[in-house]
Structure formats: structure tokens, C-alpha cells
PDB file of C-alpha atoms in Angstrom:
ATOM      1  CA  MET W   1     233.812 -83.414-176.950  1.00  0.00           C
ATOM      2  CA  PRO W   2     229.999 -83.069-177.161  1.00  0.00           C
ATOM      3  CA  LYS W   3     228.175 -84.990-179.920  1.00  0.00           C
ATOM      4  CA  TYR W   4     228.315 -82.847-183.049  1.00  0.00           C
ATOM      5  CA  HIS W   5     226.790 -83.483-186.446  1.00  0.00           C
ATOM      6  CA  PRO W   6     229.411 -84.997-188.824  1.00  0.00           C
ATOM      7  CA  ILE W   7     229.692 -81.865-190.946  1.00  0.00           C
ATOM      8  CA  GLU W   8     230.454 -79.883-187.799  1.00  0.00           C
ATOM      9  CA  GLN W   9     233.269 -82.209-186.802  1.00  0.00           C
ATOM     10  CA  PRO W  10     236.278 -80.431-188.292  1.00  0.00           C
ATOM     11  CA  ILE W  11     235.165 -77.156-186.735  1.00  0.00           C
ATOM     12  CA  ALA W  12     234.194 -78.759-183.437  1.00  0.00           C
ATOM     13  CA  PHE W  13     237.500 -80.621-183.284  1.00  0.00           C
ATOM     14  CA  LYS W  14     239.584 -77.510-183.801  1.00  0.00           C
ATOM     15  CA  THR W  15     237.470 -75.495-181.419  1.00  0.00           C
ATOM     16  CA  SER W  16     237.450 -78.039-178.629  1.00  0.00           C
ATOM     17  CA  HIS W  17     241.228 -78.400-178.914  1.00  0.00           C
ATOM     18  CA  SER W  18     241.898 -74.695-178.801  1.00  0.00           C
ATOM     19  CA  VAL W  19     244.770 -73.664-176.549  1.00  0.00           C
ATOM     20  CA  GLY W  20     242.653 -70.768-175.307  1.00  0.00           C
ATOM     21  CA  GLY W  21     239.670 -72.845-174.173  1.00  0.00           C
ATOM     22  CA  ALA W  22     238.098 -69.961-172.281  1.00  0.00           C
ATOM     23  CA  ARG W  23     237.882 -68.006-175.522  1.00  0.00           C
ATOM     24  CA  GLU W  24     235.645 -70.630-177.189  1.00  0.00           C
ATOM     25  CA  ARG W  25     231.932 -71.468-176.971  1.00  0.00           C
ATOM     26  CA  LEU W  26     231.469 -75.224-177.233  1.00  0.00           C
ATOM     27  CA  GLU W  27     227.728 -75.486-177.698  1.00  0.00           C
ATOM     28  CA  VAL W  28     225.583 -77.842-179.816  1.00  0.00           C
ATOM     29  CA  PRO W  29     225.123 -76.615-182.466  1.00  0.00           C
ATOM     30  CA  LEU W  30     228.212 -74.428-182.598  1.00  0.00           C
ATOM     31  CA  PRO W  31     227.673 -70.656-182.732  1.00  0.00           C
ATOM     32  CA  ASP W  32     227.308 -69.212-186.230  1.00  0.00           C
ATOM     33  CA  SER W  33     230.597 -67.282-185.951  1.00  0.00           C
ATOM     34  CA  TYR W  34     232.543 -70.538-186.377  1.00  0.00           C
ATOM     35  CA  PHE W  35     230.691 -71.401-189.582  1.00  0.00           C
ATOM     36  CA  ARG W  36     231.184 -67.925-190.999  1.00  0.00           C
ATOM     37  CA  ALA W  37     234.924 -68.208-190.250  1.00  0.00           C
ATOM     38  CA  PHE W  38     235.014 -71.693-191.799  1.00  0.00           C
ATOM     39  CA  GLU W  39     233.444 -70.308-194.995  1.00  0.00           C
ATOM     40  CA  LYS W  40     236.065 -67.531-195.141  1.00  0.00           C
ATOM     41  CA  VAL W  41     238.873 -70.065-194.766  1.00  0.00           C
ATOM     42  CA  ASP W  42     237.234 -72.382-197.285  1.00  0.00           C
ATOM     43  CA  ARG W  43     236.909 -69.798-200.055  1.00  0.00           C
ATOM     44  CA  ASP W  44     240.389 -68.265-199.568  1.00  0.00           C
ATOM     45  CA  PRO W  45     242.779 -69.926-202.031  1.00  0.00           C
ATOM     46  CA  ASN W  46     245.730 -69.080-199.758  1.00  0.00           C
ATOM     47  CA  LEU W  47     244.298 -70.958-196.763  1.00  0.00           C
ATOM     48  CA  GLN W  48     243.900 -74.669-196.150  1.00  0.00           C
ATOM     49  CA  LEU W  49     242.409 -76.263-193.057  1.00  0.00           C
ATOM     50  CA  VAL W  50     243.839 -79.768-193.076  1.00  0.00           C
ATOM     51  CA  VAL W  51     242.440 -82.567-190.924  1.00  0.00           C
ATOM     52  CA  ALA W  52     243.704 -86.036-190.013  1.00  0.00           C
ATOM     53  CA  VAL W  53     240.914 -88.616-189.879  1.00  0.00           C
ATOM     54  CA  GLY W  54     241.124 -91.759-187.737  1.00  0.00           C
ATOM     55  CA  GLY W  55     239.973 -95.286-188.535  1.00  0.00           C
ATOM     56  CA  GLU W  56     236.389 -94.621-187.412  1.00  0.00           C
ATOM     57  CA  GLY W  57     236.079 -91.484-189.536  1.00  0.00           C
ATOM     58  CA  ALA W  58     236.585 -89.129-186.601  1.00  0.00           C
ATOM     59  CA  VAL W  59     238.818 -86.078-186.889  1.00  0.00           C
ATOM     60  CA  VAL W  60     241.910 -86.682-184.736  1.00  0.00           C
ATOM     61  CA  GLY W  61     244.164 -83.824-185.812  1.00  0.00           C
ATOM     62  CA  CYS W  62     244.272 -80.572-187.748  1.00  0.00           C
ATOM     63  CA  LEU W  63     246.339 -77.595-188.800  1.00  0.00           C
ATOM     64  CA  GLN W  64     245.854 -74.458-190.851  1.00  0.00           C
ATOM     65  CA  LEU W  65     248.297 -73.641-193.641  1.00  0.00           C
ATOM     66  CA  CYS W  66     248.498 -70.086-195.017  1.00  0.00           C
ATOM     67  CA  VAL W  67     250.495 -69.306-198.163  1.00  0.00           C
ATOM     68  CA  LEU W  68     251.312 -65.614-198.143  1.00  0.00           C
ATOM     69  CA  PRO W  69     252.541 -63.728-201.194  1.00  0.00           C
ATOM     70  CA  GLY W  70     255.191 -61.107-200.402  1.00  0.00           C
ATOM     71  CA  LEU W  71     258.107 -59.225-201.908  1.00  0.00           C
ATOM     72  CA  SER W  72     261.019 -60.756-199.969  1.00  0.00           C
ATOM     73  CA  SER W  73     263.307 -63.386-201.504  1.00  0.00           C
ATOM     74  CA  GLN W  74     262.694 -62.183-205.068  1.00  0.00           C
ATOM     75  CA  GLY W  75     258.946 -62.252-204.566  1.00  0.00           C
ATOM     76  CA  ALA W  76     258.695 -65.799-203.202  1.00  0.00           C
ATOM     77  CA  SER W  77     255.675 -66.609-201.069  1.00  0.00           C
ATOM     78  CA  ARG W  78     256.115 -67.698-197.494  1.00  0.00           C
ATOM     79  CA  ALA W  79     253.954 -70.046-195.464  1.00  0.00           C
ATOM     80  CA  LEU W  80     252.558 -69.842-191.958  1.00  0.00           C
ATOM     81  CA  ILE W  81     251.452 -72.969-190.100  1.00  0.00           C
ATOM     82  CA  GLU W  82     248.908 -72.354-187.371  1.00  0.00           C
ATOM     83  CA  ASP W  83     246.634 -74.171-184.953  1.00  0.00           C
ATOM     84  CA  VAL W  84     248.333 -77.573-185.020  1.00  0.00           C
ATOM     85  CA  ARG W  85     246.241 -79.879-182.818  1.00  0.00           C
ATOM     86  CA  VAL W  86     246.173 -83.636-182.203  1.00  0.00           C
ATOM     87  CA  ALA W  87     243.504 -85.334-180.060  1.00  0.00           C
ATOM     88  CA  SER W  88     244.995 -86.206-176.676  1.00  0.00           C
ATOM     89  CA  HIS W  89     244.120 -89.927-177.015  1.00  0.00           C
ATOM     90  CA  CYS W  90     245.966 -90.078-180.354  1.00  0.00           C
ATOM     91  CA  ARG W  91     249.302 -88.495-179.382  1.00  0.00           C
ATOM     92  CA  SER W  92     252.699 -90.139-180.024  1.00  0.00           C
ATOM     93  CA  ARG W  93     251.468 -91.910-183.154  1.00  0.00           C
ATOM     94  CA  GLY W  94     253.121 -89.536-185.617  1.00  0.00           C
ATOM     95  CA  ILE W  95     249.879 -87.763-186.594  1.00  0.00           C
ATOM     96  CA  GLY W  96     251.235 -84.289-185.848  1.00  0.00           C
ATOM     97  CA  GLU W  97     254.432 -85.151-187.682  1.00  0.00           C
ATOM     98  CA  GLN W  98     252.506 -86.278-190.765  1.00  0.00           C
ATOM     99  CA  LEU W  99     250.366 -83.152-190.733  1.00  0.00           C
ATOM    100  CA  VAL W 100     253.345 -80.788-190.411  1.00  0.00           C
ATOM    101  CA  GLN W 101     255.456 -82.646-192.973  1.00  0.00           C
ATOM    102  CA  TRP W 102     252.520 -82.538-195.393  1.00  0.00           C
ATOM    103  CA  ALA W 103     252.177 -78.778-194.829  1.00  0.00           C
ATOM    104  CA  VAL W 104     255.896 -78.119-195.342  1.00  0.00           C
ATOM    105  CA  ALA W 105     255.890 -80.146-198.576  1.00  0.00           C
ATOM    106  CA  GLU W 106     252.720 -78.384-199.761  1.00  0.00           C
ATOM    107  CA  ALA W 107     254.260 -74.958-199.026  1.00  0.00           C
ATOM    108  CA  ARG W 108     257.426 -75.911-200.878  1.00  0.00           C
ATOM    109  CA  GLY W 109     255.375 -77.207-203.798  1.00  0.00           C
ATOM    110  CA  LYS W 110     253.616 -73.842-203.971  1.00  0.00           C
ATOM    111  CA  GLY W 111     256.944 -72.046-204.301  1.00  0.00           C
ATOM    112  CA  CYS W 112     257.418 -70.896-200.710  1.00  0.00           C
ATOM    113  CA  LYS W 113     261.030 -70.345-199.637  1.00  0.00           C
ATOM    114  CA  LEU W 114     260.191 -70.047-195.952  1.00  0.00           C
ATOM    115  CA  VAL W 115     257.751 -71.698-193.557  1.00  0.00           C
ATOM    116  CA  GLU W 116     257.174 -70.055-190.195  1.00  0.00           C
ATOM    117  CA  LEU W 117     255.132 -70.767-187.080  1.00  0.00           C
ATOM    118  CA  LEU W 118     254.781 -69.571-183.500  1.00  0.00           C
ATOM    119  CA  THR W 119     254.725 -71.854-180.456  1.00  0.00           C
ATOM    120  CA  HIS W 120     254.100 -70.577-176.957  1.00  0.00           C
ATOM    121  CA  GLN W 121     257.323 -70.059-174.976  1.00  0.00           C
ATOM    122  CA  THR W 122     256.198 -72.575-172.358  1.00  0.00           C
ATOM    123  CA  ARG W 123     255.661 -75.374-174.914  1.00  0.00           C
ATOM    124  CA  VAL W 124     259.209 -76.701-174.872  1.00  0.00           C
ATOM    125  CA  ASP W 125     258.005 -80.143-176.040  1.00  0.00           C
ATOM    126  CA  ALA W 126     256.409 -78.590-179.115  1.00  0.00           C
ATOM    127  CA  GLN W 127     259.617 -76.684-179.879  1.00  0.00           C
ATOM    128  CA  ARG W 128     261.618 -79.914-179.753  1.00  0.00           C
ATOM    129  CA  PHE W 129     259.042 -81.552-182.004  1.00  0.00           C
ATOM    130  CA  TYR W 130     259.405 -78.804-184.635  1.00  0.00           C
ATOM    131  CA  GLU W 131     263.211 -78.844-184.361  1.00  0.00           C
ATOM    132  CA  ARG W 132     263.089 -82.548-185.134  1.00  0.00           C
ATOM    133  CA  LEU W 133     261.126 -81.682-188.295  1.00  0.00           C
ATOM    134  CA  GLY W 134     263.767 -79.209-189.461  1.00  0.00           C
ATOM    135  CA  PHE W 135     262.569 -75.941-187.938  1.00  0.00           C
ATOM    136  CA  ALA W 136     265.033 -73.604-186.206  1.00  0.00           C
ATOM    137  CA  ARG W 137     264.267 -71.536-183.083  1.00  0.00           C
ATOM    138  CA  SER W 138     265.339 -68.478-185.031  1.00  0.00           C
ATOM    139  CA  HIS W 139     262.839 -65.817-183.984  1.00  0.00           C
ATOM    140  CA  VAL W 140     260.900 -64.383-181.082  1.00  0.00           C
ATOM    141  CA  GLY W 141     257.151 -64.595-181.666  1.00  0.00           C
ATOM    142  CA  MET W 142     255.449 -61.464-180.368  1.00  0.00           C
ATOM    143  CA  THR W 143     251.720 -61.052-179.890  1.00  0.00           C
ATOM    144  CA  VAL W 144     249.137 -58.526-178.818  1.00  0.00           C
ATOM    145  CA  ARG W 145     245.639 -59.715-177.953  1.00  0.00           C
ATOM    146  CA  PHE W 146     242.540 -57.512-177.754  1.00  0.00           C
TER     147      PHE W 146
ATOM    148  CA  MET X   1     269.474 -47.584-203.553  1.00  0.00           C
ATOM    149  CA  PRO X   2     269.808 -47.473-207.363  1.00  0.00           C
ATOM    150  CA  LYS X   3     267.589 -45.026-209.282  1.00  0.00           C
ATOM    151  CA  TYR X   4     264.258 -46.734-209.872  1.00  0.00           C
ATOM    152  CA  HIS X   5     261.220 -45.505-211.746  1.00  0.00           C
ATOM    153  CA  PRO X   6     258.646 -43.994-209.312  1.00  0.00           C
ATOM    154  CA  ILE X   7     256.182 -46.841-209.761  1.00  0.00           C
ATOM    155  CA  GLU X   8     258.947 -49.275-208.836  1.00  0.00           C
ATOM    156  CA  GLN X   9     259.738 -47.421-205.628  1.00  0.00           C
ATOM    157  CA  PRO X  10     257.604 -49.327-203.114  1.00  0.00           C
ATOM    158  CA  ILE X  11     258.937 -52.615-204.415  1.00  0.00           C
ATOM    159  CA  ALA X  12     262.507 -51.348-204.684  1.00  0.00           C
ATOM    160  CA  PHE X  13     262.368 -49.905-201.177  1.00  0.00           C
ATOM    161  CA  LYS X  14     261.159 -53.125-199.623  1.00  0.00           C
ATOM    162  CA  THR X  15     263.609 -55.181-201.618  1.00  0.00           C
ATOM    163  CA  SER X  16     266.653 -53.033-200.912  1.00  0.00           C
ATOM    164  CA  HIS X  17     265.816 -53.052-197.184  1.00  0.00           C
ATOM    165  CA  SER X  18     265.399 -56.794-197.001  1.00  0.00           C
ATOM    166  CA  VAL X  19     267.048 -58.408-193.996  1.00  0.00           C
ATOM    167  CA  GLY X  20     268.249 -61.193-196.268  1.00  0.00           C
ATOM    168  CA  GLY X  21     270.071 -58.965-198.771  1.00  0.00           C
ATOM    169  CA  ALA X  22     271.861 -61.883-200.408  1.00  0.00           C
ATOM    170  CA  ARG X  23     268.500 -63.377-201.346  1.00  0.00           C
ATOM    171  CA  GLU X  24     267.510 -60.344-203.431  1.00  0.00           C
ATOM    172  CA  ARG X  25     268.385 -59.120-206.947  1.00  0.00           C
ATOM    173  CA  LEU X  26     268.630 -55.334-206.921  1.00  0.00           C
ATOM    174  CA  GLU X  27     268.788 -54.592-210.631  1.00  0.00           C
ATOM    175  CA  VAL X  28     267.301 -51.764-212.741  1.00  0.00           C
ATOM    176  CA  PRO X  29     264.638 -52.569-213.744  1.00  0.00           C
ATOM    177  CA  LEU X  30     263.790 -55.072-211.000  1.00  0.00           C
ATOM    178  CA  PRO X  31     263.316 -58.701-212.034  1.00  0.00           C
ATOM    179  CA  ASP X  32     259.770 -59.641-213.076  1.00  0.00           C
ATOM    180  CA  SER X  33     259.328 -61.946-210.081  1.00  0.00           C
ATOM    181  CA  TYR X  34     258.968 -58.907-207.800  1.00  0.00           C
ATOM    182  CA  PHE X  35     256.203 -57.438-209.948  1.00  0.00           C
ATOM    183  CA  ARG X  36     254.351 -60.741-210.115  1.00  0.00           C
ATOM    184  CA  ALA X  37     254.527 -60.959-206.309  1.00  0.00           C
ATOM    185  CA  PHE X  38     253.386 -57.344-205.989  1.00  0.00           C
ATOM    186  CA  GLU X  39     250.334 -58.114-208.151  1.00  0.00           C
ATOM    187  CA  LYS X  40     249.479 -61.125-205.965  1.00  0.00           C
ATOM    188  CA  VAL X  41     249.692 -58.992-202.826  1.00  0.00           C
ATOM    189  CA  ASP X  42     247.728 -56.195-204.487  1.00  0.00           C
ATOM    190  CA  ARG X  43     244.779 -58.355-205.519  1.00  0.00           C
ATOM    191  CA  ASP X  44     244.543 -60.306-202.243  1.00  0.00           C
ATOM    192  CA  PRO X  45     241.930 -58.617-200.044  1.00  0.00           C
ATOM    193  CA  ASN X  46     243.601 -60.078-196.931  1.00  0.00           C
ATOM    194  CA  LEU X  47     246.977 -58.458-197.674  1.00  0.00           C
ATOM    195  CA  GLN X  48     248.069 -54.850-197.493  1.00  0.00           C
ATOM    196  CA  LEU X  49     251.511 -53.507-198.316  1.00  0.00           C
ATOM    197  CA  VAL X  50     251.653 -50.194-196.467  1.00  0.00           C
ATOM    198  CA  VAL X  51     254.295 -47.551-197.171  1.00  0.00           C
ATOM    199  CA  ALA X  52     255.377 -44.403-195.362  1.00  0.00           C
ATOM    200  CA  VAL X  53     256.239 -41.556-197.750  1.00  0.00           C
ATOM    201  CA  GLY X  54     258.650 -38.751-196.829  1.00  0.00           C
ATOM    202  CA  GLY X  55     258.414 -35.043-197.634  1.00  0.00           C
ATOM    203  CA  GLU X  56     260.004 -35.462-201.066  1.00  0.00           C
ATOM    204  CA  GLY X  57     257.628 -38.239-202.081  1.00  0.00           C
ATOM    205  CA  ALA X  58     260.180 -40.998-201.488  1.00  0.00           C
ATOM    206  CA  VAL X  59     259.216 -44.215-199.723  1.00  0.00           C
ATOM    207  CA  VAL X  60     260.912 -44.249-196.299  1.00  0.00           C
ATOM    208  CA  GLY X  61     259.186 -47.176-194.606  1.00  0.00           C
ATOM    209  CA  CYS X  62     256.906 -50.133-195.197  1.00  0.00           C
ATOM    210  CA  LEU X  63     255.229 -53.156-193.699  1.00  0.00           C
ATOM    211  CA  GLN X  64     252.932 -55.939-194.858  1.00  0.00           C
ATOM    212  CA  LEU X  65     249.728 -56.666-192.955  1.00  0.00           C
ATOM    213  CA  CYS X  66     247.957 -60.003-193.413  1.00  0.00           C
ATOM    214  CA  VAL X  67     244.482 -60.593-191.991  1.00  0.00           C
ATOM    215  CA  LEU X  68     243.949 -64.329-191.663  1.00  0.00           C
ATOM    216  CA  PRO X  69     240.551 -65.930-191.132  1.00  0.00           C
ATOM    217  CA  GLY X  70     240.631 -68.904-188.755  1.00  0.00           C
ATOM    218  CA  LEU X  71     238.496 -70.889-186.336  1.00  0.00           C
ATOM    219  CA  SER X  72     240.119 -69.938-183.013  1.00  0.00           C
ATOM    220  CA  SER X  73     238.526 -67.413-180.633  1.00  0.00           C
ATOM    221  CA  GLN X  74     234.994 -68.079-181.902  1.00  0.00           C
ATOM    222  CA  GLY X  75     236.081 -67.640-185.497  1.00  0.00           C
ATOM    223  CA  ALA X  76     237.869 -64.310-185.097  1.00  0.00           C
ATOM    224  CA  SER X  77     240.514 -63.456-187.668  1.00  0.00           C
ATOM    225  CA  ARG X  78     244.086 -62.882-186.589  1.00  0.00           C
ATOM    226  CA  ALA X  79     246.665 -60.584-188.122  1.00  0.00           C
ATOM    227  CA  LEU X  80     250.302 -61.091-189.037  1.00  0.00           C
ATOM    228  CA  ILE X  81     252.644 -58.121-189.450  1.00  0.00           C
ATOM    229  CA  GLU X  82     255.653 -58.810-191.658  1.00  0.00           C
ATOM    230  CA  ASP X  83     258.557 -57.060-193.313  1.00  0.00           C
ATOM    231  CA  VAL X  84     258.625 -53.901-191.205  1.00  0.00           C
ATOM    232  CA  ARG X  85     261.347 -51.661-192.656  1.00  0.00           C
ATOM    233  CA  VAL X  86     262.396 -48.036-192.161  1.00  0.00           C
ATOM    234  CA  ALA X  87     265.089 -46.340-194.246  1.00  0.00           C
ATOM    235  CA  SER X  88     268.280 -46.080-192.189  1.00  0.00           C
ATOM    236  CA  HIS X  89     268.512 -42.259-192.614  1.00  0.00           C
ATOM    237  CA  CYS X  90     264.948 -41.895-191.250  1.00  0.00           C
ATOM    238  CA  ARG X  91     265.198 -43.934-188.052  1.00  0.00           C
ATOM    239  CA  SER X  92     264.245 -42.599-184.584  1.00  0.00           C
ATOM    240  CA  ARG X  93     261.547 -40.349-186.007  1.00  0.00           C
ATOM    241  CA  GLY X  94     258.605 -42.535-185.052  1.00  0.00           C
ATOM    242  CA  ILE X  95     257.962 -43.813-188.588  1.00  0.00           C
ATOM    243  CA  GLY X  96     258.090 -47.494-187.610  1.00  0.00           C
ATOM    244  CA  GLU X  97     255.899 -46.776-184.615  1.00  0.00           C
ATOM    245  CA  GLN X  98     253.290 -45.038-186.781  1.00  0.00           C
ATOM    246  CA  LEU X  99     253.315 -47.898-189.285  1.00  0.00           C
ATOM    247  CA  VAL X 100     252.904 -50.601-186.623  1.00  0.00           C
ATOM    248  CA  GLN X 101     250.271 -48.677-184.682  1.00  0.00           C
ATOM    249  CA  TRP X 102     248.348 -48.149-187.908  1.00  0.00           C
ATOM    250  CA  ALA X 103     248.530 -51.876-188.660  1.00  0.00           C
ATOM    251  CA  VAL X 104     247.370 -52.871-185.167  1.00  0.00           C
ATOM    252  CA  ALA X 105     244.420 -50.453-185.364  1.00  0.00           C
ATOM    253  CA  GLU X 106     243.566 -51.696-188.863  1.00  0.00           C
ATOM    254  CA  ALA X 107     243.668 -55.330-187.689  1.00  0.00           C
ATOM    255  CA  ARG X 108     241.464 -54.502-184.726  1.00  0.00           C
ATOM    256  CA  GLY X 109     239.056 -52.615-186.979  1.00  0.00           C
ATOM    257  CA  LYS X 110     238.797 -55.729-189.166  1.00  0.00           C
ATOM    258  CA  GLY X 111     237.742 -57.809-186.166  1.00  0.00           C
ATOM    259  CA  CYS X 112     241.076 -59.469-185.360  1.00  0.00           C
ATOM    260  CA  LYS X 113     241.495 -60.543-181.737  1.00  0.00           C
ATOM    261  CA  LEU X 114     245.214 -61.224-182.078  1.00  0.00           C
ATOM    262  CA  VAL X 115     248.130 -59.636-183.919  1.00  0.00           C
ATOM    263  CA  GLU X 116     251.342 -61.618-184.222  1.00  0.00           C
ATOM    264  CA  LEU X 117     254.800 -61.095-185.701  1.00  0.00           C
ATOM    265  CA  LEU X 118     258.229 -62.704-185.707  1.00  0.00           C
ATOM    266  CA  THR X 119     261.479 -60.836-185.025  1.00  0.00           C
ATOM    267  CA  HIS X 120     264.872 -62.473-185.304  1.00  0.00           C
ATOM    268  CA  GLN X 121     266.259 -63.594-181.939  1.00  0.00           C
ATOM    269  CA  THR X 122     269.276 -61.317-182.345  1.00  0.00           C
ATOM    270  CA  ARG X 123     267.169 -58.165-182.877  1.00  0.00           C
ATOM    271  CA  VAL X 124     266.799 -57.246-179.217  1.00  0.00           C
ATOM    272  CA  ASP X 125     266.219 -53.580-180.106  1.00  0.00           C
ATOM    273  CA  ALA X 126     263.273 -54.547-182.311  1.00  0.00           C
ATOM    274  CA  GLN X 127     261.831 -56.690-179.521  1.00  0.00           C
ATOM    275  CA  ARG X 128     261.983 -53.732-177.107  1.00  0.00           C
ATOM    276  CA  PHE X 129     260.356 -51.549-179.754  1.00  0.00           C
ATOM    277  CA  TYR X 130     257.421 -53.958-180.120  1.00  0.00           C
ATOM    278  CA  GLU X 131     257.096 -54.368-176.353  1.00  0.00           C
ATOM    279  CA  ARG X 132     256.762 -50.597-176.075  1.00  0.00           C
ATOM    280  CA  LEU X 133     253.878 -50.834-178.575  1.00  0.00           C
ATOM    281  CA  GLY X 134     252.047 -53.429-176.458  1.00  0.00           C
ATOM    282  CA  PHE X 135     253.372 -56.716-177.858  1.00  0.00           C
ATOM    283  CA  ALA X 136     254.434 -59.509-175.493  1.00  0.00           C
ATOM    284  CA  ARG X 137     257.382 -61.874-176.067  1.00  0.00           C
ATOM    285  CA  SER X 138     254.955 -64.747-175.689  1.00  0.00           C
ATOM    286  CA  HIS X 139     256.084 -67.224-178.344  1.00  0.00           C
ATOM    287  CA  VAL X 140     259.074 -68.800-180.022  1.00  0.00           C
ATOM    288  CA  GLY X 141     259.123 -68.093-183.759  1.00  0.00           C
ATOM    289  CA  MET X 142     260.306 -71.166-185.644  1.00  0.00           C
ATOM    290  CA  THR X 143     261.311 -71.224-189.298  1.00  0.00           C
ATOM    291  CA  VAL X 144     262.489 -73.558-192.001  1.00  0.00           C
ATOM    292  CA  ARG X 145     264.001 -72.097-195.143  1.00  0.00           C
ATOM    293  CA  PHE X 146     264.442 -73.946-198.461  1.00  0.00           C
TER     294      PHE X 146
END
């Protein structure tokens, strides 16, 4: 990852660990569009961008948790976990597990009756990881990209 | 569906067409929790509960569209379509198609680069329907329910 200013780190971490690398612009400083998106996430009470910070203060993992009001299940909210990323040199240390378990507990604490997420069909390892954390492969995740 | 007051109709329609019928309480009037959830959806600028209304003014279909800010794809928002329902006596008339196409166009108009949704693994007909509308079966949808 290029050398970003500390306040850019959470954004730069997420961006540089995007699954769709070709869709990102990893410049120093980062393009304004990332900061505008960060502000939108930051001021939305339903959204939380959660980061895991390593011993040296560097961001080593992240996820985004969305709590979505809705009418199903007697008007209970549901949660969506997105963009779970762990730095490649920090894998297999339980960081992803801690992040996801935190998010599930947070969603439950906010009254959600359901937590959902999408993992790419090819990411069989990720699916096993989520199954281990209590998720079921119950749905097909369908997407359209512009 | 029991006889609900007109202003209850969108909520009653959604609720009575829930996939998880046993999780709902279809009473007249509807329990307060539905109205509290409706208010949360209504005042959230990222959420839209969209209904299709038939010739006699009755609600015959609905979906919920969520536009979610995030950092991926240079800070583009993404959209989540949830709770797509069409009254059983109004199927095969293109109502679901109109609702979903409206939602996709709306998401695109709001700058989303990605629209995603989850359909239950057993709903093969629904998956074909979404494929016809341009969605790919790209992901596994994983859920945990409390």
C-alpha cells in the first residue's frame, strides 16, 4: 500500500483491499470521491465502518455494517455485512472472526432478527468461514453491475 | 387478507405477503411495531418502500430499495433490493418486473454502480426472473437469524 496520511488510512486500507482492484484509484492523496463517500457513511446512523487496528496503529482489517429498518418480522430491522477485509499479512489470526462476531452482536443489540451478507460464489473458503460463525448458505446472491 | 384501513394497506400487504408468515402478526389493527418500522423506513432518505397499486386502488405489489453509501468502486453507492412481493392473484402480469426495473433505474440514477439482492436457494423461479432482468447468480447469500 502506498504511504498515506494517517487520517486516510481507514479509507486507503479498504480501497487497497477491494476485491475489484481495477475499479479503484489508489493515488496519493486519494481521489475526493472516497472522502465524500466516507462522509456519507460517517453521518448515516444506520452505517458503521469498523476497523481492526494492529499493534503499530495500522489498520489491518475492516467491515461495513448496515442496519436496515424494514417491515418483515413484525418490523424488526435486519443487518447487512459488507466489505469484510483483512490484510494479507495478518490472516489466520482471528481478526476477521472478531470483526464479524462484533458486527453480529452489534446487529443483535440493535434489535435485528436477521444478518445477511453476500460472498462471491468462487470464495468457498469465505463461505466455510461464515458457516463456522453461524451463517447458513441459505440464499443465492444476485447482482447487476453498471 | 383481513380488511385493513386504507392507510394500513401498504404495511398490511407487505406483512401478509411475507415469506416468513409465522414470524408475522396479522391482526386488525396491525401491531404498533409495524408502524414504528414504517416510520423509520419513511424518514430514512436511503430507503424507499415502493408499492404497485391496481385499478381499484389496492396494493398489489411492493419492494424495498436501499441505497447504501460505501467506499468500494471509488466511493460509489450500492443498492440492495429486498422484500419483493406481488399478490398471488396478480402474478404473470409484469408487475414484479416493473417494480424491479424501476428500482434498478432508480439506483442507477442515484449513482449506484451495483445492485444486489438475495433470493432463497429454493426459489429457482425467482432466480430465473432476476436473470431475465440482467442479474447474475454471482454470489452466495448467507444469513443468520436470531
